[in-house]
Tab-separated table of C-alpha atoms in Angstrom:
chain	number	residue	atom	x	y	z
E	1	UNK	CA	-138.366	-200.673	71.914
E	2	UNK	CA	-138.606	-197.391	70.107
E	3	UNK	CA	-139.066	-194.045	72.262
E	4	UNK	CA	-142.577	-193.067	72.385
E	5	UNK	CA	-141.732	-189.605	71.261
E	6	UNK	CA	-140.408	-191.335	67.991
E	7	UNK	CA	-143.704	-192.966	67.508
E	8	UNK	CA	-145.514	-189.611	68.243
E	9	UNK	CA	-143.199	-187.949	65.561
E	10	UNK	CA	-144.080	-190.667	62.924
E	11	UNK	CA	-147.688	-190.525	63.712
E	12	UNK	CA	-147.496	-186.656	63.168
E	13	UNK	CA	-145.978	-186.693	59.947
E	14	UNK	CA	-148.270	-189.492	58.395
E	15	UNK	CA	-151.271	-187.343	59.851
E	16	UNK	CA	-150.000	-184.433	57.878
E	17	UNK	CA	-149.190	-186.495	54.780
E	18	UNK	CA	-145.449	-185.407	55.180
E	19	UNK	CA	-143.448	-188.068	53.993
E	20	UNK	CA	-140.229	-186.865	52.018
E	21	UNK	CA	-140.844	-187.210	48.384
E	22	UNK	CA	-144.554	-187.508	48.603
E	23	UNK	CA	-146.763	-186.189	45.487
E	24	UNK	CA	-148.913	-183.361	45.794
E	25	UNK	CA	-152.231	-183.842	43.734
E	26	UNK	CA	-151.810	-181.402	40.769
E	27	UNK	CA	-151.163	-181.355	37.007
E	28	UNK	CA	-147.658	-182.514	36.377
E	29	UNK	CA	-145.676	-180.143	33.978
E	30	UNK	CA	-143.169	-180.770	31.412
E	31	UNK	CA	-139.599	-179.381	31.542
E	32	UNK	CA	-140.724	-177.292	28.592
E	33	UNK	CA	-143.802	-175.736	30.069
E	34	UNK	CA	-143.278	-172.260	31.156
E	35	UNK	CA	-143.565	-171.464	35.008
E	36	UNK	CA	-144.382	-167.586	35.850
E	37	UNK	CA	-143.351	-166.029	38.931
E	38	UNK	CA	-143.820	-163.118	41.222
E	39	UNK	CA	-141.337	-161.976	43.922
E	40	UNK	CA	-142.318	-160.225	47.121
E	41	UNK	CA	-139.795	-158.524	49.244
E	42	UNK	CA	-136.879	-157.163	47.245
E	43	UNK	CA	-134.230	-156.425	49.726
E	44	UNK	CA	-130.695	-158.308	50.012
E	45	UNK	CA	-132.186	-161.964	50.058
E	46	UNK	CA	-135.034	-161.145	47.745
E	47	UNK	CA	-132.525	-159.830	45.267
E	48	UNK	CA	-130.168	-162.759	45.667
E	49	UNK	CA	-133.291	-165.232	45.058
E	50	UNK	CA	-134.398	-163.557	42.021
E	51	UNK	CA	-130.784	-163.811	40.621
E	52	UNK	CA	-131.301	-167.626	40.895
E	53	UNK	CA	-134.670	-167.793	39.836
E	54	UNK	CA	-133.428	-166.147	36.625
E	55	UNK	CA	-131.002	-168.971	36.026
E	56	UNK	CA	-133.843	-171.586	35.898
E	57	UNK	CA	-134.946	-173.035	32.408
E	58	UNK	CA	-138.447	-171.703	31.136
E	59	UNK	CA	-139.167	-169.412	34.273
E	60	UNK	CA	-140.203	-166.086	33.693
E	61	UNK	CA	-140.587	-163.316	36.480
E	62	UNK	CA	-143.833	-161.179	35.783
E	63	UNK	CA	-144.022	-159.203	38.793
E	64	UNK	CA	-141.768	-157.983	41.687
E	65	UNK	CA	-143.006	-156.158	44.861
E	66	UNK	CA	-141.842	-154.142	47.742
E	67	UNK	CA	-143.123	-151.153	49.984
E	68	UNK	CA	-139.909	-149.466	49.742
E	69	UNK	CA	-139.481	-147.891	46.362
E	70	UNK	CA	-135.665	-147.847	45.731
E	71	UNK	CA	-135.815	-151.438	46.503
E	72	UNK	CA	-138.489	-152.158	43.933
E	73	UNK	CA	-136.909	-150.154	41.395
E	74	UNK	CA	-133.815	-152.002	41.708
E	75	UNK	CA	-135.625	-155.235	41.245
E	76	UNK	CA	-137.433	-153.931	38.147
E	77	UNK	CA	-133.835	-153.092	36.683
E	78	UNK	CA	-132.412	-156.623	37.454
E	79	UNK	CA	-135.277	-158.064	35.169
E	80	UNK	CA	-134.243	-155.959	32.169
E	81	UNK	CA	-137.468	-153.720	33.071
E	82	UNK	CA	-139.313	-156.604	31.966
E	83	UNK	CA	-141.096	-157.217	35.450
E	84	UNK	CA	-144.079	-155.204	36.634
E	85	UNK	CA	-143.631	-152.954	39.638
E	86	UNK	CA	-146.193	-153.953	42.342
E	87	UNK	CA	-146.587	-152.278	45.605
E	88	UNK	CA	-149.082	-154.176	47.036
E	89	UNK	CA	-148.414	-157.850	47.161
E	90	UNK	CA	-152.247	-158.846	47.015
E	91	UNK	CA	-151.839	-157.844	43.512
E	92	UNK	CA	-149.457	-160.692	42.786
E	93	UNK	CA	-151.726	-163.303	44.416
E	94	UNK	CA	-154.754	-162.143	42.438
E	95	UNK	CA	-152.845	-162.643	39.092
E	96	UNK	CA	-153.914	-165.830	37.886
E	97	UNK	CA	-150.848	-166.124	35.244
E	98	UNK	CA	-148.565	-166.467	38.050
E	99	UNK	CA	-147.907	-169.829	39.294
E	100	UNK	CA	-145.532	-169.392	42.022
E	101	UNK	CA	-144.290	-166.596	44.639
E	102	UNK	CA	-141.111	-166.048	46.170
E	103	UNK	CA	-141.647	-164.413	49.792
E	104	UNK	CA	-138.359	-162.794	50.990
E	105	UNK	CA	-140.089	-160.183	53.213
E	106	UNK	CA	-139.080	-159.700	57.160
E	107	UNK	CA	-139.935	-162.725	58.976
E	108	UNK	CA	-143.184	-161.547	60.363
E	109	UNK	CA	-144.876	-161.362	57.232
E	110	UNK	CA	-143.870	-165.035	56.189
E	111	UNK	CA	-147.063	-166.762	57.482
E	112	UNK	CA	-149.683	-164.630	56.111
E	113	UNK	CA	-148.372	-164.162	52.798
E	114	UNK	CA	-147.587	-167.762	52.380
E	115	UNK	CA	-151.217	-168.797	53.742
E	116	UNK	CA	-152.722	-166.779	51.196
E	117	UNK	CA	-150.653	-167.420	48.519
E	118	UNK	CA	-151.589	-171.195	48.970
E	119	UNK	CA	-155.484	-170.210	49.097
E	120	UNK	CA	-154.704	-168.416	45.732
E	121	UNK	CA	-153.282	-171.368	44.144
E	122	UNK	CA	-149.562	-170.366	44.299
E	123	UNK	CA	-146.832	-172.620	44.926
E	124	UNK	CA	-144.409	-170.715	47.371
E	125	UNK	CA	-140.702	-170.323	48.107
E	126	UNK	CA	-140.585	-168.690	51.500
E	127	UNK	CA	-137.441	-167.581	53.358
E	128	UNK	CA	-136.375	-168.939	56.704
E	129	UNK	CA	-137.034	-168.772	59.547
E	130	UNK	CA	-140.429	-169.862	58.462
E	131	UNK	CA	-142.554	-167.756	60.863
E	132	UNK	CA	-142.436	-165.869	64.275
E	133	UNK	CA	-144.741	-167.907	66.385
E	134	UNK	CA	-145.464	-171.754	66.869
E	135	UNK	CA	-148.970	-171.113	65.818
E	136	UNK	CA	-148.204	-169.414	62.434
E	137	UNK	CA	-145.814	-172.472	61.588
E	138	UNK	CA	-148.922	-174.918	62.258
E	139	UNK	CA	-151.082	-172.801	59.933
E	140	UNK	CA	-148.443	-172.547	57.013
E	141	UNK	CA	-148.218	-176.491	57.045
E	142	UNK	CA	-151.993	-176.633	57.253
E	143	UNK	CA	-152.533	-174.546	54.248
E	144	UNK	CA	-149.932	-176.069	52.257
E	145	UNK	CA	-151.632	-179.397	52.787
E	146	UNK	CA	-155.258	-178.143	52.378
E	147	UNK	CA	-154.672	-176.265	49.238
E	148	UNK	CA	-152.186	-179.047	47.885
E	149	UNK	CA	-149.307	-176.353	47.077
E	150	UNK	CA	-145.482	-176.905	46.840
E	151	UNK	CA	-144.034	-174.936	49.831
E	152	UNK	CA	-140.139	-174.694	49.537
E	153	UNK	CA	-138.537	-172.929	52.824
E	154	UNK	CA	-135.216	-171.198	52.427
E	155	UNK	CA	-133.115	-173.611	54.439
E	156	UNK	CA	-130.956	-174.226	51.316
E	157	UNK	CA	-128.271	-175.992	53.286
E	158	UNK	CA	-130.545	-179.212	52.646
E	159	UNK	CA	-129.676	-179.055	49.174
E	160	UNK	CA	-125.940	-178.903	49.900
E	161	UNK	CA	-124.303	-182.024	48.885
E	162	UNK	CA	-121.904	-182.030	51.764
E	163	UNK	CA	-124.455	-181.331	54.433
E	164	UNK	CA	-126.299	-184.538	52.933
E	165	UNK	CA	-123.203	-186.521	53.172
E	166	UNK	CA	-122.476	-185.417	56.851
E	167	UNK	CA	-126.253	-186.069	58.156
E	168	UNK	CA	-125.927	-189.678	56.180
E	169	UNK	CA	-122.939	-190.112	58.258
E	170	UNK	CA	-124.497	-189.442	61.496
E	171	UNK	CA	-127.727	-191.308	60.596
E	172	UNK	CA	-125.939	-194.377	59.437
E	173	UNK	CA	-124.072	-194.595	62.892
E	174	UNK	CA	-120.532	-194.307	61.264
E	175	UNK	CA	-119.681	-191.757	64.625
E	176	UNK	CA	-121.142	-194.441	66.924
E	177	UNK	CA	-123.648	-193.226	69.513
E	178	UNK	CA	-123.921	-189.834	69.399
E	179	UNK	CA	-124.612	-188.084	72.616
E	180	UNK	CA	-124.133	-184.426	72.414
E	181	UNK	CA	-124.201	-181.763	69.428
E	182	UNK	CA	-123.053	-178.423	69.412
E	183	UNK	CA	-124.118	-175.525	67.153
E	184	UNK	CA	-122.702	-171.816	67.297
E	185	UNK	CA	-122.137	-168.614	65.961
E	186	UNK	CA	-119.450	-166.294	67.342
E	187	UNK	CA	-118.043	-163.034	66.690
E	188	UNK	CA	-116.714	-159.776	68.263
E	189	UNK	CA	-118.649	-156.734	67.560
E	190	UNK	CA	-118.145	-153.138	68.652
E	191	UNK	CA	-120.529	-152.413	71.549
E	192	UNK	CA	-122.086	-149.690	69.811
E	193	UNK	CA	-123.639	-152.109	67.176
E	194	UNK	CA	-126.297	-150.591	64.938
E	195	UNK	CA	-126.507	-147.602	67.122
E	196	UNK	CA	-129.580	-145.803	69.020
E	197	UNK	CA	-131.177	-143.579	66.450
E	198	UNK	CA	-134.440	-141.625	67.610
E	199	UNK	CA	-137.690	-142.664	66.069
E	200	UNK	CA	-138.501	-140.345	63.233
E	201	UNK	CA	-140.559	-140.036	59.913
E	202	UNK	CA	-139.985	-142.745	57.454
E	203	UNK	CA	-137.888	-142.186	54.522
E	204	UNK	CA	-139.237	-140.816	51.112
E	205	UNK	CA	-140.714	-144.075	49.154
E	206	UNK	CA	-141.371	-146.216	51.912
E	207	UNK	CA	-144.713	-147.375	53.005
E	208	UNK	CA	-144.137	-148.118	56.937
E	209	UNK	CA	-147.716	-149.005	57.691
E	210	UNK	CA	-147.693	-151.784	55.079
E	211	UNK	CA	-144.186	-152.626	56.042
E	212	UNK	CA	-145.320	-153.367	59.696
E	213	UNK	CA	-148.514	-155.303	58.401
E	214	UNK	CA	-149.431	-157.599	61.034
E	215	UNK	CA	-146.860	-156.515	63.803
E	216	UNK	CA	-147.981	-153.790	66.307
E	217	UNK	CA	-148.161	-150.268	65.187
E	218	UNK	CA	-144.748	-148.659	65.983
E	219	UNK	CA	-143.389	-145.397	64.995
E	220	UNK	CA	-140.587	-145.581	62.444
E	221	UNK	CA	-137.117	-146.319	63.567
E	222	UNK	CA	-134.256	-146.601	61.397
E	223	UNK	CA	-132.911	-149.797	63.003
E	224	UNK	CA	-136.663	-151.534	63.240
E	225	UNK	CA	-136.676	-150.876	59.407
E	226	UNK	CA	-132.848	-151.933	59.537
E	227	UNK	CA	-131.792	-151.612	55.678
E	228	UNK	CA	-128.050	-151.468	55.582
E	229	UNK	CA	-125.929	-151.505	52.467
E	230	UNK	CA	-123.339	-153.372	54.479
E	231	UNK	CA	-125.431	-156.059	56.339
E	232	UNK	CA	-128.571	-157.941	56.301
E	233	UNK	CA	-131.314	-155.893	57.290
E	234	UNK	CA	-131.511	-155.224	61.148
E	235	UNK	CA	-135.223	-155.873	61.599
E	236	UNK	CA	-133.901	-159.471	62.729
E	237	UNK	CA	-132.778	-158.054	66.291
E	238	UNK	CA	-136.341	-156.792	67.221
E	239	UNK	CA	-138.931	-159.161	68.738
E	240	UNK	CA	-141.913	-157.716	66.973
E	241	UNK	CA	-140.537	-159.015	63.397
E	242	UNK	CA	-138.086	-161.891	64.256
E	243	UNK	CA	-135.988	-163.862	66.946
E	244	UNK	CA	-132.728	-162.867	66.877
E	245	UNK	CA	-129.675	-165.123	66.332
E	246	UNK	CA	-131.725	-167.877	67.566
E	247	UNK	CA	-134.144	-168.164	64.684
E	248	UNK	CA	-131.815	-166.370	62.115
E	249	UNK	CA	-128.802	-168.441	62.204
E	250	UNK	CA	-129.903	-171.324	64.733
E	251	UNK	CA	-132.455	-172.533	62.354
E	252	UNK	CA	-129.936	-173.386	59.627
E	253	UNK	CA	-127.624	-175.611	62.328
E	254	UNK	CA	-130.294	-177.127	63.970
E	255	UNK	CA	-132.147	-177.777	60.884
E	256	UNK	CA	-129.546	-180.115	59.756
E	257	UNK	CA	-129.003	-181.683	63.354
E	258	UNK	CA	-132.778	-182.773	62.971
E	259	UNK	CA	-132.367	-183.849	59.476
E	260	UNK	CA	-129.105	-186.194	60.666
E	261	UNK	CA	-131.733	-187.567	63.349
E	262	UNK	CA	-134.907	-188.413	61.233
E	263	UNK	CA	-136.465	-184.974	61.904
E	264	UNK	CA	-136.664	-185.381	65.641
E	265	UNK	CA	-137.779	-182.613	67.807
E	266	UNK	CA	-136.713	-181.676	71.339
E	267	UNK	CA	-138.470	-183.015	74.632
E	268	UNK	CA	-137.043	-180.303	76.748
E	269	UNK	CA	-135.554	-176.750	76.404
E	270	UNK	CA	-133.680	-174.505	78.565
E	271	UNK	CA	-131.776	-171.301	78.001
E	272	UNK	CA	-130.093	-168.338	79.319
E	273	UNK	CA	-128.743	-164.985	77.789
E	274	UNK	CA	-129.276	-161.508	77.190
E	275	UNK	CA	-127.742	-158.215	76.121
E	276	UNK	CA	-124.412	-158.176	77.941
E	277	UNK	CA	-122.295	-156.493	75.168
E	278	UNK	CA	-124.013	-154.209	72.934
E	279	UNK	CA	-125.282	-150.964	73.826
E	280	UNK	CA	-127.586	-150.347	70.841
E	281	UNK	CA	-131.330	-150.320	70.789
E	282	UNK	CA	-131.666	-153.881	69.634
E	283	UNK	CA	-134.064	-156.100	71.899
E	284	UNK	CA	-132.733	-159.665	70.944
E	285	UNK	CA	-130.030	-160.908	73.405
E	286	UNK	CA	-126.321	-160.745	71.872
E	287	UNK	CA	-125.222	-163.623	74.057
E	288	UNK	CA	-127.300	-166.955	74.551
E	289	UNK	CA	-126.943	-170.339	75.490
E	290	UNK	CA	-129.662	-172.890	74.706
E	291	UNK	CA	-129.616	-176.625	75.647
E	292	UNK	CA	-132.196	-179.203	73.785
E	293	UNK	CA	-132.829	-182.590	75.105
E	294	UNK	CA	-133.450	-184.723	72.340
E	295	UNK	CA	-134.408	-188.542	72.500
E	296	UNK	CA	-131.074	-190.123	73.136
E	297	UNK	CA	-129.020	-187.100	72.905
E	298	UNK	CA	-128.143	-183.016	73.957
E	299	UNK	CA	-127.744	-180.515	71.388
E	300	UNK	CA	-126.922	-176.659	72.158
E	301	UNK	CA	-127.083	-173.556	70.457
E	302	UNK	CA	-124.784	-170.845	71.291
E	303	UNK	CA	-124.259	-167.349	69.989
E	304	UNK	CA	-121.722	-164.537	71.390
E	305	UNK	CA	-121.198	-161.293	70.138
E	306	UNK	CA	-118.158	-160.292	72.200
E	307	UNK	CA	-115.636	-163.150	71.276
E	308	UNK	CA	-114.637	-164.819	68.206
E	309	UNK	CA	-112.745	-167.649	69.196
E	310	UNK	CA	-114.090	-171.101	68.342
E	311	UNK	CA	-113.370	-174.744	67.451
E	312	UNK	CA	-111.464	-175.072	64.120
E	313	UNK	CA	-111.328	-171.392	63.990
E	314	UNK	CA	-114.890	-171.211	62.532
E	315	UNK	CA	-117.406	-168.639	63.151
E	316	UNK	CA	-120.182	-170.998	63.109
E	317	UNK	CA	-120.929	-174.719	62.510
E	318	UNK	CA	-122.123	-177.973	63.942
E	319	UNK	CA	-120.170	-180.505	65.829
E	320	UNK	CA	-121.467	-184.203	66.481
E	321	UNK	CA	-119.716	-185.717	69.287
E	322	UNK	CA	-119.836	-189.760	68.961
E	323	UNK	CA	-118.252	-192.595	70.774
E	324	UNK	CA	-116.130	-193.132	67.492
E	325	UNK	CA	-115.594	-189.732	66.254
E	326	UNK	CA	-116.210	-186.151	65.908
E	327	UNK	CA	-117.887	-184.674	62.893
E	328	UNK	CA	-117.559	-180.820	62.116
E	329	UNK	CA	-119.739	-179.165	59.405
E	330	UNK	CA	-120.285	-175.946	58.018
E	331	UNK	CA	-121.219	-174.396	54.642
E	332	UNK	CA	-117.400	-174.655	53.385
E	333	UNK	CA	-117.368	-178.840	53.926
E	334	UNK	CA	-117.016	-181.243	56.795
E	335	UNK	CA	-114.258	-182.659	58.762
E	336	UNK	CA	-114.360	-186.064	60.476
E	337	UNK	CA	-111.888	-186.523	63.579
E	338	UNK	CA	-111.611	-190.156	64.792
E	339	UNK	CA	-111.625	-190.782	68.641
E	340	UNK	CA	-108.341	-192.021	70.030
E	341	UNK	CA	-108.433	-195.793	69.260
E	342	UNK	CA	-111.283	-195.440	66.825
E	343	UNK	CA	-111.098	-197.362	63.432
E	344	UNK	CA	-112.426	-194.320	61.603
E	345	UNK	CA	-110.028	-192.522	59.223
E	346	UNK	CA	-109.649	-188.610	59.513
E	347	UNK	CA	-111.173	-187.105	56.306
E	348	UNK	CA	-111.780	-183.566	55.322
E	349	UNK	CA	-114.421	-182.943	52.478
E	350	UNK	CA	-115.228	-179.426	50.646
E	351	UNK	CA	-118.170	-178.002	49.445
E	352	UNK	CA	-119.278	-179.804	46.253
E	353	UNK	CA	-122.099	-177.414	44.948
E	354	UNK	CA	-123.916	-174.040	44.960
E	355	UNK	CA	-126.648	-175.081	47.488
E	356	UNK	CA	-128.645	-171.834	46.747
E	357	UNK	CA	-128.859	-172.593	43.074
E	358	UNK	CA	-129.694	-176.302	43.867
E	359	UNK	CA	-132.230	-175.334	46.303
E	360	UNK	CA	-134.045	-173.387	43.540
E	361	UNK	CA	-133.589	-176.221	41.026
E	362	UNK	CA	-135.410	-178.505	43.459
E	363	UNK	CA	-138.175	-175.964	43.949
E	364	UNK	CA	-138.671	-175.633	40.157
E	365	UNK	CA	-138.483	-179.467	39.946
E	366	UNK	CA	-141.070	-179.781	42.409
E	367	UNK	CA	-143.356	-177.731	41.202
E	368	UNK	CA	-143.331	-179.757	37.988
E	369	UNK	CA	-143.316	-182.973	39.390
E	370	UNK	CA	-145.627	-181.965	42.558
E	371	UNK	CA	-143.235	-183.896	44.548
E	372	UNK	CA	-142.592	-182.609	48.070
E	373	UNK	CA	-139.471	-180.370	47.935
E	374	UNK	CA	-135.876	-180.956	50.127
E	375	UNK	CA	-137.093	-178.197	52.593
E	376	UNK	CA	-140.713	-178.922	52.533
E	377	UNK	CA	-142.922	-176.498	54.923
E	378	UNK	CA	-143.228	-179.025	57.405
E	379	UNK	CA	-139.524	-179.962	57.984
E	380	UNK	CA	-138.731	-176.178	58.309
E	381	UNK	CA	-141.999	-175.751	60.617
E	382	UNK	CA	-140.312	-178.260	62.939
E	383	UNK	CA	-136.766	-176.762	62.867
E	384	UNK	CA	-138.083	-173.238	63.220
E	385	UNK	CA	-140.306	-174.267	66.073
E	386	UNK	CA	-137.251	-175.826	67.894
E	387	UNK	CA	-135.450	-172.259	67.629
E	388	UNK	CA	-138.799	-170.576	69.003
E	389	UNK	CA	-138.955	-172.770	71.736
E	390	UNK	CA	-135.268	-171.845	72.590
E	391	UNK	CA	-136.448	-167.928	72.979
E	392	UNK	CA	-139.630	-169.194	74.639
E	393	UNK	CA	-137.304	-170.779	77.198
E	394	UNK	CA	-135.112	-167.500	77.704
E	395	UNK	CA	-138.034	-165.126	77.748
E	396	UNK	CA	-140.032	-167.143	80.128
E	397	UNK	CA	-136.984	-168.157	82.303
E	398	UNK	CA	-138.603	-171.761	82.214
E	399	UNK	CA	-137.563	-175.196	81.658
E	400	UNK	CA	-139.992	-175.860	78.515
E	401	UNK	CA	-141.157	-179.523	77.887
E	402	UNK	CA	-142.281	-180.043	74.412
E	403	UNK	CA	-145.206	-182.377	73.427
E	404	UNK	CA	-144.893	-183.157	69.889
E	405	UNK	CA	-147.925	-185.028	69.806
E	406	UNK	CA	-150.247	-182.397	70.716
E	407	UNK	CA	-147.659	-179.782	69.379
E	408	UNK	CA	-147.644	-177.570	72.643
E	409	UNK	CA	-145.702	-177.008	75.731
E	410	UNK	CA	-146.533	-179.143	78.836
E	411	UNK	CA	-146.288	-175.795	80.983
E	412	UNK	CA	-149.639	-174.165	80.601
E	413	UNK	CA	-148.139	-170.787	81.376
E	414	UNK	CA	-145.814	-170.953	78.439
E	415	UNK	CA	-148.530	-171.522	75.949
E	416	UNK	CA	-149.339	-167.691	75.858
E	417	UNK	CA	-145.895	-167.336	73.933
E	418	UNK	CA	-146.846	-170.045	71.351
E	419	UNK	CA	-148.929	-167.430	69.377
E	420	UNK	CA	-149.647	-163.371	69.420
E	421	UNK	CA	-152.508	-161.318	68.049
E	422	UNK	CA	-151.999	-159.841	64.473
E	423	UNK	CA	-152.992	-156.282	63.663
E	424	UNK	CA	-155.998	-155.849	61.522
E	425	UNK	CA	-156.719	-156.798	58.635
E	426	UNK	CA	-153.922	-159.446	58.600
E	427	UNK	CA	-155.474	-162.227	60.874
E	428	UNK	CA	-154.433	-165.495	59.215
E	429	UNK	CA	-157.304	-167.695	58.044
E	430	UNK	CA	-156.528	-171.053	56.637
């Protein structure tokens, strides 16, 4: 007999029309038809996405957008000064020549921009994590379906051939019965971290109010803005804009876990953690351990910042523990280690392809064919929600029981954490 939660999951997917490879009603384009793109958010990830898009055939970058002038000019230069510099993303959405947009802004902007892009008739590539609240993720899926848009999320590991192979090994039952999955990120950072800069005036060329957008009004702080030439932006360590390591990296690993188990969702979540090492002004935990109860197995996500020792000497990855063997996978490849007495053979496989490039190829192909992309908005919604639930369990100090059929927590007192108000005029309307 199938688990009732599995039946609910399949009913949910059917109701949303989200079967992998499903067609989206729209004119199918030929390989020689030109696609015109606009890029919003031109920091480190935005520039990387721009570079991948520029390698796609018959793709033209018409406009780039950022609220920070140095980033904007950097992006214009990267297009050979062919792209138009735009300071308000709404100008890109209003341009009827633009077929798709890439959203690489801080996380708190993802949902509003994606919904508005769908309403404007644009297909969307949006960075992970998909959103910062559970409610936002549901709104993004609703908009993609209502306006029949292709929405690819930036969980690009799904386009990695070795990740696909590893997930297939688990799904086929090669490992036997998998009862435990462990995911992690470990490091040993100086306690001073990103420091404690005082609030100040924003730097020249930054529209701080527009950067904040739907997030609460705050004075400028160097770490909240977070631009750092030596690191990805530090905005991800503040609750107003992101969810710390749980959503920033946890979404990558748990996305593959859920992929291997047929897009399963957890039924219960517990979490402990806090700032135990860092003395800087970040808000999100530097040490966290989250346990998920899925139908038939447990999974964990663990991050620590004060010790880098890990299994296989890896700073991050996934371990699937089965009755016949253990499977490790990260971005460099996968390794299968048989259990004592198992008939499995130990194997080690390296990475096959450039996942980011393949992910963009899949997105562009999906625009042309109108097929759902490999990281469709709904699969990333599910993975992102799983990570957000980990943070909700931590912040509420509650065991969270998840009702996937009603898409809410069974604990009424936790439901206030599933959504939050947006600053005017940035309320999402699907």
